[in-house]
mmCIF file of C-alpha atoms and ligand atoms in Angstrom:
data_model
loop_
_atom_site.group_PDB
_atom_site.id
_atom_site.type_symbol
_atom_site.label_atom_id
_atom_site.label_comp_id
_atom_site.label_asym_id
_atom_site.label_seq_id
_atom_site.Cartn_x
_atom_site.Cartn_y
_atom_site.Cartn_z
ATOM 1 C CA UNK A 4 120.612 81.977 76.701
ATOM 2 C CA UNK A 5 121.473 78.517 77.635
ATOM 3 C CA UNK A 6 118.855 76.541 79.430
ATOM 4 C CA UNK A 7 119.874 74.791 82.811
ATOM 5 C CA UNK A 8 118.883 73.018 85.204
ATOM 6 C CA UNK A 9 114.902 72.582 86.546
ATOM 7 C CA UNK A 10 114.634 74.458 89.679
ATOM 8 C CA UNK A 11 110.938 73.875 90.140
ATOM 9 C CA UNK A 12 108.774 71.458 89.050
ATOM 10 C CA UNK A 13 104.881 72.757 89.181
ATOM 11 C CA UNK A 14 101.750 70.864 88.284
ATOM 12 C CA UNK A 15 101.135 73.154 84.695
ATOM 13 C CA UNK A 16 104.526 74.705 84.322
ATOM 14 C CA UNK A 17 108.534 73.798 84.457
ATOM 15 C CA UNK A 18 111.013 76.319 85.832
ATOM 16 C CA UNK A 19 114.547 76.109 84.331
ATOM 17 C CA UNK A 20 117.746 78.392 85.652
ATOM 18 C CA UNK A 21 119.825 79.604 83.038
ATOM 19 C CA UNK A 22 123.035 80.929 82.711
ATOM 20 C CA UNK A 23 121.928 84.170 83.793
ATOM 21 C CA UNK A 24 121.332 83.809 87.699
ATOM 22 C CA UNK A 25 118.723 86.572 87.206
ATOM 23 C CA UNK A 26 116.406 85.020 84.312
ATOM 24 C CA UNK A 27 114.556 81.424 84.043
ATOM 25 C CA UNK A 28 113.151 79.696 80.776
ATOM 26 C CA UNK A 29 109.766 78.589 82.229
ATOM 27 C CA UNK A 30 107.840 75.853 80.217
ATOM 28 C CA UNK A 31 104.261 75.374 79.749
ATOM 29 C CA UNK A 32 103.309 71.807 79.675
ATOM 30 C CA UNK A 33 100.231 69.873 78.163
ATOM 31 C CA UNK A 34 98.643 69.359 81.646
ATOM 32 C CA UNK A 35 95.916 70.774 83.120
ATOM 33 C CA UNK A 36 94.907 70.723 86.836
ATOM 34 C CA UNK A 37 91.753 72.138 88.795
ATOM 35 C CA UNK A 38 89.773 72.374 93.106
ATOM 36 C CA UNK A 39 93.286 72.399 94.373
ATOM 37 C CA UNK A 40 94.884 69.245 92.230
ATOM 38 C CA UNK A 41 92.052 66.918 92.575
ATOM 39 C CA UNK A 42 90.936 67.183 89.072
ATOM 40 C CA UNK A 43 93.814 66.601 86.377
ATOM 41 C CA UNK A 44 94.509 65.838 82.783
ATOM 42 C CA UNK A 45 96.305 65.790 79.772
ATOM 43 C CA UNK A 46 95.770 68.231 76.388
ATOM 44 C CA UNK A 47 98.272 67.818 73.830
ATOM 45 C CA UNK A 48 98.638 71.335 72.429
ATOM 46 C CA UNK A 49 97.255 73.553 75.273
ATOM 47 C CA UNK A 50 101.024 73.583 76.611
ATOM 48 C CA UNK A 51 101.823 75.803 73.283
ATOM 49 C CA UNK A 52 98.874 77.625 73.479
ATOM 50 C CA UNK A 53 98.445 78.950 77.006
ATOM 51 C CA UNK A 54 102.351 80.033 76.562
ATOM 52 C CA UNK A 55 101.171 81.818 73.155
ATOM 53 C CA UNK A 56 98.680 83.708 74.576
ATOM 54 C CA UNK A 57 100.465 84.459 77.906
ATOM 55 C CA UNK A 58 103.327 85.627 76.635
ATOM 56 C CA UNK A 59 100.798 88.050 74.028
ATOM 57 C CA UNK A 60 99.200 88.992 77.159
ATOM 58 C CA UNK A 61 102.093 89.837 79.148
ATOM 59 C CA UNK A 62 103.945 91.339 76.137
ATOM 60 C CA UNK A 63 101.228 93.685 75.532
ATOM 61 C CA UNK A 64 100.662 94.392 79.422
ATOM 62 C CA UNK A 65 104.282 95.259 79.384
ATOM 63 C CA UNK A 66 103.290 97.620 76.217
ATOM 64 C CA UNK A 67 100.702 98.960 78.248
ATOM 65 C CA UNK A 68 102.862 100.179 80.908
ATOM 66 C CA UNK A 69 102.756 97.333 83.205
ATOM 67 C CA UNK A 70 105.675 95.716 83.984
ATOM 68 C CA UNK A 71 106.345 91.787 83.968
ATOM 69 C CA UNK A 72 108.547 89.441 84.430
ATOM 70 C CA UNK A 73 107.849 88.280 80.914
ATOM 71 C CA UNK A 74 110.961 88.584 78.476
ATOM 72 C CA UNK A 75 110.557 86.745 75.200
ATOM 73 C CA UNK A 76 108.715 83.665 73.801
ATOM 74 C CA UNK A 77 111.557 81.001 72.934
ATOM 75 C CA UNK A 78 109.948 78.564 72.053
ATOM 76 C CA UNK A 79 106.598 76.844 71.080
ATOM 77 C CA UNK A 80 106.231 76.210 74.709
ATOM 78 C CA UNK A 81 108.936 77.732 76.442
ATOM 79 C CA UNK A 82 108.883 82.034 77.229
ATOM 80 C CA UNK A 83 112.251 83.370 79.154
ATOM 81 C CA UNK A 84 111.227 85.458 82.066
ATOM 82 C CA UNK A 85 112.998 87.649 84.538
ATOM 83 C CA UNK A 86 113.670 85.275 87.955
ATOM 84 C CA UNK A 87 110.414 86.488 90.583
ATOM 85 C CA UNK A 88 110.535 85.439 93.942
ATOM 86 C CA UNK A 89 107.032 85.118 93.898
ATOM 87 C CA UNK A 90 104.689 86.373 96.769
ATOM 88 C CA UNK A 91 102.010 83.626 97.763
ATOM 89 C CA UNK A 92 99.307 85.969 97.189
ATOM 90 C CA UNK A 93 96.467 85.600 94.348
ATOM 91 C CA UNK A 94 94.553 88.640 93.585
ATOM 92 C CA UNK A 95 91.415 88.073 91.723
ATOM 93 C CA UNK A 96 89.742 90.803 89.760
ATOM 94 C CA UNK A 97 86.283 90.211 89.055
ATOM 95 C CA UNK A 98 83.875 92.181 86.817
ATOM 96 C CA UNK A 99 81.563 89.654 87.093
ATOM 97 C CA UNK A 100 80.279 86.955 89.180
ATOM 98 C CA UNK A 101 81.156 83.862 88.487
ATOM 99 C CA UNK A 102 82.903 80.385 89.847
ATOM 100 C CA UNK A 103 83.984 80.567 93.258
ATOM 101 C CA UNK A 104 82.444 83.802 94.342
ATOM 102 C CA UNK A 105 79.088 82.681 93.111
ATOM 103 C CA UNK A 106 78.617 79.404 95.055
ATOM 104 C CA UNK A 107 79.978 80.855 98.080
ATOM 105 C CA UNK A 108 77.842 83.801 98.149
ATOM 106 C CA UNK A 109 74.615 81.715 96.754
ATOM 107 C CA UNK A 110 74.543 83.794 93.559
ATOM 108 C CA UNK A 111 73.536 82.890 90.073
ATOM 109 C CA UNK A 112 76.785 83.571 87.664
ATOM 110 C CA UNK A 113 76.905 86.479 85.465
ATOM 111 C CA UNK A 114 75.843 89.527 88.003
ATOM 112 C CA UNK A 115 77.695 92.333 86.639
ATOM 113 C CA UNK A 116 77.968 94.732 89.766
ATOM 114 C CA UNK A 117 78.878 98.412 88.692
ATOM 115 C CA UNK A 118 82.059 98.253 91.165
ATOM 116 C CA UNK A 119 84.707 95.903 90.577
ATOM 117 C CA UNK A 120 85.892 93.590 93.242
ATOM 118 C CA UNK A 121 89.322 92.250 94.524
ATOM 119 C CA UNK A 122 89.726 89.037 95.948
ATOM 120 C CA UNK A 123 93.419 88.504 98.189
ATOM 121 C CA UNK A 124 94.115 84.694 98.744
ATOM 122 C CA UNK A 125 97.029 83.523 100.200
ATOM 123 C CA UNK A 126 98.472 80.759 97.917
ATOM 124 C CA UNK A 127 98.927 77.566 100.328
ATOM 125 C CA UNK A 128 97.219 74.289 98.747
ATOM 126 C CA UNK A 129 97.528 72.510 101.926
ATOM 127 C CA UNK A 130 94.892 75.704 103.527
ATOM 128 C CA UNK A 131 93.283 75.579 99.968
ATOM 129 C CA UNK A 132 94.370 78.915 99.252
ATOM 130 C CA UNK A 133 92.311 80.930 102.467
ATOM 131 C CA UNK A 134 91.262 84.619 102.413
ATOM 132 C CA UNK A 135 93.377 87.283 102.917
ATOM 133 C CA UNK A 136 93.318 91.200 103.380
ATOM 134 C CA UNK A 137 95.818 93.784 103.358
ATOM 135 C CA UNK A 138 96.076 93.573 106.748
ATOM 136 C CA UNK A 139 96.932 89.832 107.302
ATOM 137 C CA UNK A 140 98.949 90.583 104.011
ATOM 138 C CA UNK A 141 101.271 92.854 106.127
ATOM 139 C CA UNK A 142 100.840 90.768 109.486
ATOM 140 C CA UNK A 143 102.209 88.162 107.611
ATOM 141 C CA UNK A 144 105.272 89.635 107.022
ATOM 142 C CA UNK A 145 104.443 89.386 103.254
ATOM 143 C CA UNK A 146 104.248 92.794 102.193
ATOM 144 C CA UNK A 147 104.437 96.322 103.293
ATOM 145 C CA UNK A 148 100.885 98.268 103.020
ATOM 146 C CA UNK A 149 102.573 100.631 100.504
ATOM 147 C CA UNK A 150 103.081 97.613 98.356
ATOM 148 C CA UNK A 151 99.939 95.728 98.901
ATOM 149 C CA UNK A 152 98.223 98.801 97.877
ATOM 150 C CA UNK A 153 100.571 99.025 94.802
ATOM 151 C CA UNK A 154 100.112 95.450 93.812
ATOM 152 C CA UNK A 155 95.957 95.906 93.855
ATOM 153 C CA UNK A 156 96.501 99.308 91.850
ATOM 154 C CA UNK A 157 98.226 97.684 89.498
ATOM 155 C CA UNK A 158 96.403 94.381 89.453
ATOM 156 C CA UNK A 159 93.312 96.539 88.684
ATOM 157 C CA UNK A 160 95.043 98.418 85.758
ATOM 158 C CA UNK A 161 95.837 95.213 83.851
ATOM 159 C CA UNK A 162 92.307 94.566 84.390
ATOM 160 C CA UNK A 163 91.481 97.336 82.577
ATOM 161 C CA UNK A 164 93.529 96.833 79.853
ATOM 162 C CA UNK A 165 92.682 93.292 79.364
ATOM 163 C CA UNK A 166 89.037 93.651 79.365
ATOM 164 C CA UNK A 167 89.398 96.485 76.935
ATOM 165 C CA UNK A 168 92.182 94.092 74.999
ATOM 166 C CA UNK A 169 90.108 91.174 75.038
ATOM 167 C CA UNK A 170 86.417 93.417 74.427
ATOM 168 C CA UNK A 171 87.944 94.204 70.267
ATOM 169 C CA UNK A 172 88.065 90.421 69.629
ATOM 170 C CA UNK A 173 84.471 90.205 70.794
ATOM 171 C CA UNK A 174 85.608 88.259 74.300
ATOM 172 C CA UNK A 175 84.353 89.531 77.945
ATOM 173 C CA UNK A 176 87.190 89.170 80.235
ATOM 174 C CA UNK A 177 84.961 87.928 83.950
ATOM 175 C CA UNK A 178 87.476 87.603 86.113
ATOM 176 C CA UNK A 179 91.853 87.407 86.390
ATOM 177 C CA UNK A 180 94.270 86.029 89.228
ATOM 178 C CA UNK A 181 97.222 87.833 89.017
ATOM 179 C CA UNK A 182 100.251 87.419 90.766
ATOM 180 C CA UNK A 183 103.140 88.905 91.704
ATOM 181 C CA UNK A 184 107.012 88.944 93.186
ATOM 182 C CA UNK A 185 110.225 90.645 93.808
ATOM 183 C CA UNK A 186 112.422 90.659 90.999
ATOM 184 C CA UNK A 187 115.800 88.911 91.930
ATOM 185 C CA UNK A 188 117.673 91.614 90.103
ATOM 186 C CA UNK A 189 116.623 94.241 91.720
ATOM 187 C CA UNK A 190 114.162 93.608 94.471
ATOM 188 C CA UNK A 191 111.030 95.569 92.803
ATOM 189 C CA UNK A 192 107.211 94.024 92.670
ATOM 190 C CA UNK A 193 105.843 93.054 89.375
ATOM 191 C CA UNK A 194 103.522 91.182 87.807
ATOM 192 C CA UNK A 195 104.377 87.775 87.142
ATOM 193 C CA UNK A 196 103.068 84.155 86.589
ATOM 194 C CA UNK A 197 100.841 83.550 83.563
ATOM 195 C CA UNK A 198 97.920 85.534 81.728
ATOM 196 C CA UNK A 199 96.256 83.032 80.003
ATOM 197 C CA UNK A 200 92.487 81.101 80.139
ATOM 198 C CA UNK A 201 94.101 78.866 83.172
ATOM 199 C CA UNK A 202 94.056 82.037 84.886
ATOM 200 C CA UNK A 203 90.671 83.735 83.496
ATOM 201 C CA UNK A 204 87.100 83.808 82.883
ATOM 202 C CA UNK A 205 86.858 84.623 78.895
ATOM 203 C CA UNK A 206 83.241 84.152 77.691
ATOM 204 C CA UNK A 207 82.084 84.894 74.056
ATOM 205 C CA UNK A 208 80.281 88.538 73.942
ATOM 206 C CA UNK A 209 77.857 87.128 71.152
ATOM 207 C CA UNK A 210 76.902 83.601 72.441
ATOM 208 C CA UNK A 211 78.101 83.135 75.750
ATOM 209 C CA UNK A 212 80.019 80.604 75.164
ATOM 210 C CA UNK A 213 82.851 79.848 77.830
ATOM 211 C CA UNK A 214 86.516 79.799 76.120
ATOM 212 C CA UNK A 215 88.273 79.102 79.467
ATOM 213 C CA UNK A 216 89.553 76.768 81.889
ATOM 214 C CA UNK A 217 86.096 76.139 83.250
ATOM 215 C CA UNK A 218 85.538 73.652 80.216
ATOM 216 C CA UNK A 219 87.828 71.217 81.899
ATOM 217 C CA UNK A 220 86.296 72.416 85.703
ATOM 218 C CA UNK A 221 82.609 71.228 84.248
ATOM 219 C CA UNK A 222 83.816 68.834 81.315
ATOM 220 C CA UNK A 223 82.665 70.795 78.973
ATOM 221 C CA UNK A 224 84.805 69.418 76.288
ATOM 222 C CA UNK A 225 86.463 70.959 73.518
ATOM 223 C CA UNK A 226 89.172 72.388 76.065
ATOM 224 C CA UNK A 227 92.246 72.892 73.796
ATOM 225 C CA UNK A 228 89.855 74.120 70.907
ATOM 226 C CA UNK A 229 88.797 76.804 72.778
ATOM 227 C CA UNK A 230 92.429 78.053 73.837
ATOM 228 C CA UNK A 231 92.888 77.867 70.407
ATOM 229 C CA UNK A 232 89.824 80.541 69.313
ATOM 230 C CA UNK A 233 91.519 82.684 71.928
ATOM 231 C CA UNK A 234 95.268 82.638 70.757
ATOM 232 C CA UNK A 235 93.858 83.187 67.019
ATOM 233 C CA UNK A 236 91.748 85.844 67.765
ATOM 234 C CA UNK A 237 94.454 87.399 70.000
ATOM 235 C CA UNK A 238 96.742 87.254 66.875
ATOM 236 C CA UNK A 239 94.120 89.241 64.535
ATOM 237 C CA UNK A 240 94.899 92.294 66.510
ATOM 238 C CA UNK A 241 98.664 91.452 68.698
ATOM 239 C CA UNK A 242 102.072 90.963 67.375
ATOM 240 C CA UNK A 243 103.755 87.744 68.251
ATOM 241 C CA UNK A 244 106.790 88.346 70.496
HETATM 242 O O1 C5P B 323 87.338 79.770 91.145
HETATM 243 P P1 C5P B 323 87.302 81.253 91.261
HETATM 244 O O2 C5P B 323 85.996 81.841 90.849
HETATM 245 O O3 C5P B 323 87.735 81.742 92.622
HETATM 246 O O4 C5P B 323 88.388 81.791 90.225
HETATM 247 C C1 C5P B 323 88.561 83.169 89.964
HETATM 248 C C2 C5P B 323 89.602 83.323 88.872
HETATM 249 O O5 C5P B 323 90.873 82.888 89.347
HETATM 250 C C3 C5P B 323 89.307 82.457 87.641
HETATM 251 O O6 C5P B 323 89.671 83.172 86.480
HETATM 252 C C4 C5P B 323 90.201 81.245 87.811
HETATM 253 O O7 C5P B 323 90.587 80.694 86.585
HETATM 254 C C5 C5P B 323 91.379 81.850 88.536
HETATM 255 N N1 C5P B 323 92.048 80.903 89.430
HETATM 256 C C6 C5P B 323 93.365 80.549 89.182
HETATM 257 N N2 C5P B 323 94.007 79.683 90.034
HETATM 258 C C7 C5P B 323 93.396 79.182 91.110
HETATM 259 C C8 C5P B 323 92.044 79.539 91.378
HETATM 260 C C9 C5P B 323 91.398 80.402 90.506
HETATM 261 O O8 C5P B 323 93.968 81.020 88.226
HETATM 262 N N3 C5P B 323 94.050 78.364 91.922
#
């Protein structure tokens, strides 16, 4: 696969076309951003290790039954992906309450409800990302019902098999925003983006501890070591891909 061209430049990751019009190498830099860009910094390493453990995650999602745009891993920081035109909708699975949904709501984090709940946002910075439903997902011209519903069915089954994933190396998945898009080979919805603590809540099961992207939210140090507990642990029990 020969590397190309960038075709998109993002704050956390680097989009490159390749010689296959229907595949892109996309590269995980060593920068991390946070409250819609405001907050941003460099981590040498977390680059290679948020594409390690995304492309375990979506390798074993894939394993699972639920199809991605991930491909391979070719490189350290680099994973070659099927090309997404991605749909500017976040859905956030939470089976807990925590970040966002607890300040807005006035609720102390870590109220585990017996239900789980899905969040729609629609992905525009500039409206810092607003709430959606399935309705103004469809009024938007975005999506049909019949594939908003398939996108929170499915959004809700790699929940499941995350949590249960990420329970046997003694982590408790809180929350996920996953996205999705059309495949440019052949127009179907699938997961895409990254899987990866950017895009979770992991907290220790034993101590609480917080191996995530909140650590650079509330400078809690020790960002890069904690992607690195997760991509070990992740290897005691996943194949590299
Ligand atoms: O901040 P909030 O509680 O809404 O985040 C819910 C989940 O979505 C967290 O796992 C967070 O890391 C993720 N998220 C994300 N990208 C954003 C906002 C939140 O991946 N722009």
């Amino acid at each position: 696969m020969i590397k190309k061209e960038v075709i998109y430049n993002g704050n956390e990751k680097q989009f490159f076309a390749t010689d296959d019009p229907d595949k892109v190498i996309i590269r995980y830099k060593d920068v991390a951003v946070a409250f819609n860009n405001v907050k941003r910094a460099r981590f040498e390493g977390k680059g290679e290790l948020s594409n390690k453990i995304s492309a375990l995650l979506l390798g074993y999602l894939r394993d699972c039954g639920i199809r991605n745009h991930f491909i391979e891993r070719v490189g350290d920081n680099e994973q070659l992906c099927r090309r997404i035109e991605i749909l500017p909708i976040e859905v956030i699975v939470r089976n807990r309450v925590a970040g966002s949904l607890a300040a807005r709501l006035g609720i102390e984090e870590g109220l585990k409800p017996d239900n789980l709940i899905v969040e729609l946002r629609y992905n525009d910075d500039e409206l810092d990302d607003p709430f959606i439903n399935r309705d103004l997902a469809v009024a938007l011209g975005l999506v049909s019902y019949a594939e908003i519903d398939g996108i929170v069915a499915e959004a809700k089954k790699a929940n499941e098999v995350l949590k249960d994933l990420f329970h046997r190396i003694g982590i408790e998945l809180v929350d996920v925003k996953l996205e999705f898009g059309r495949a440019t080979d052949n127009g179907e919805i699938i997961l895409s983006d990254e899987v990866s603590p950017d895009t979770s809540r992991l907290w220790d099961e034993q101590t609480g501890e917080r191996l995530d992207k909140d650590r650079f939210r509330l400078d809690l140090s020790d960002v890069v070591a904690s992607y690195r507990n997760v991509y070990e642990r992740l290897t005691t029990v996943l194949k590299e891909n």
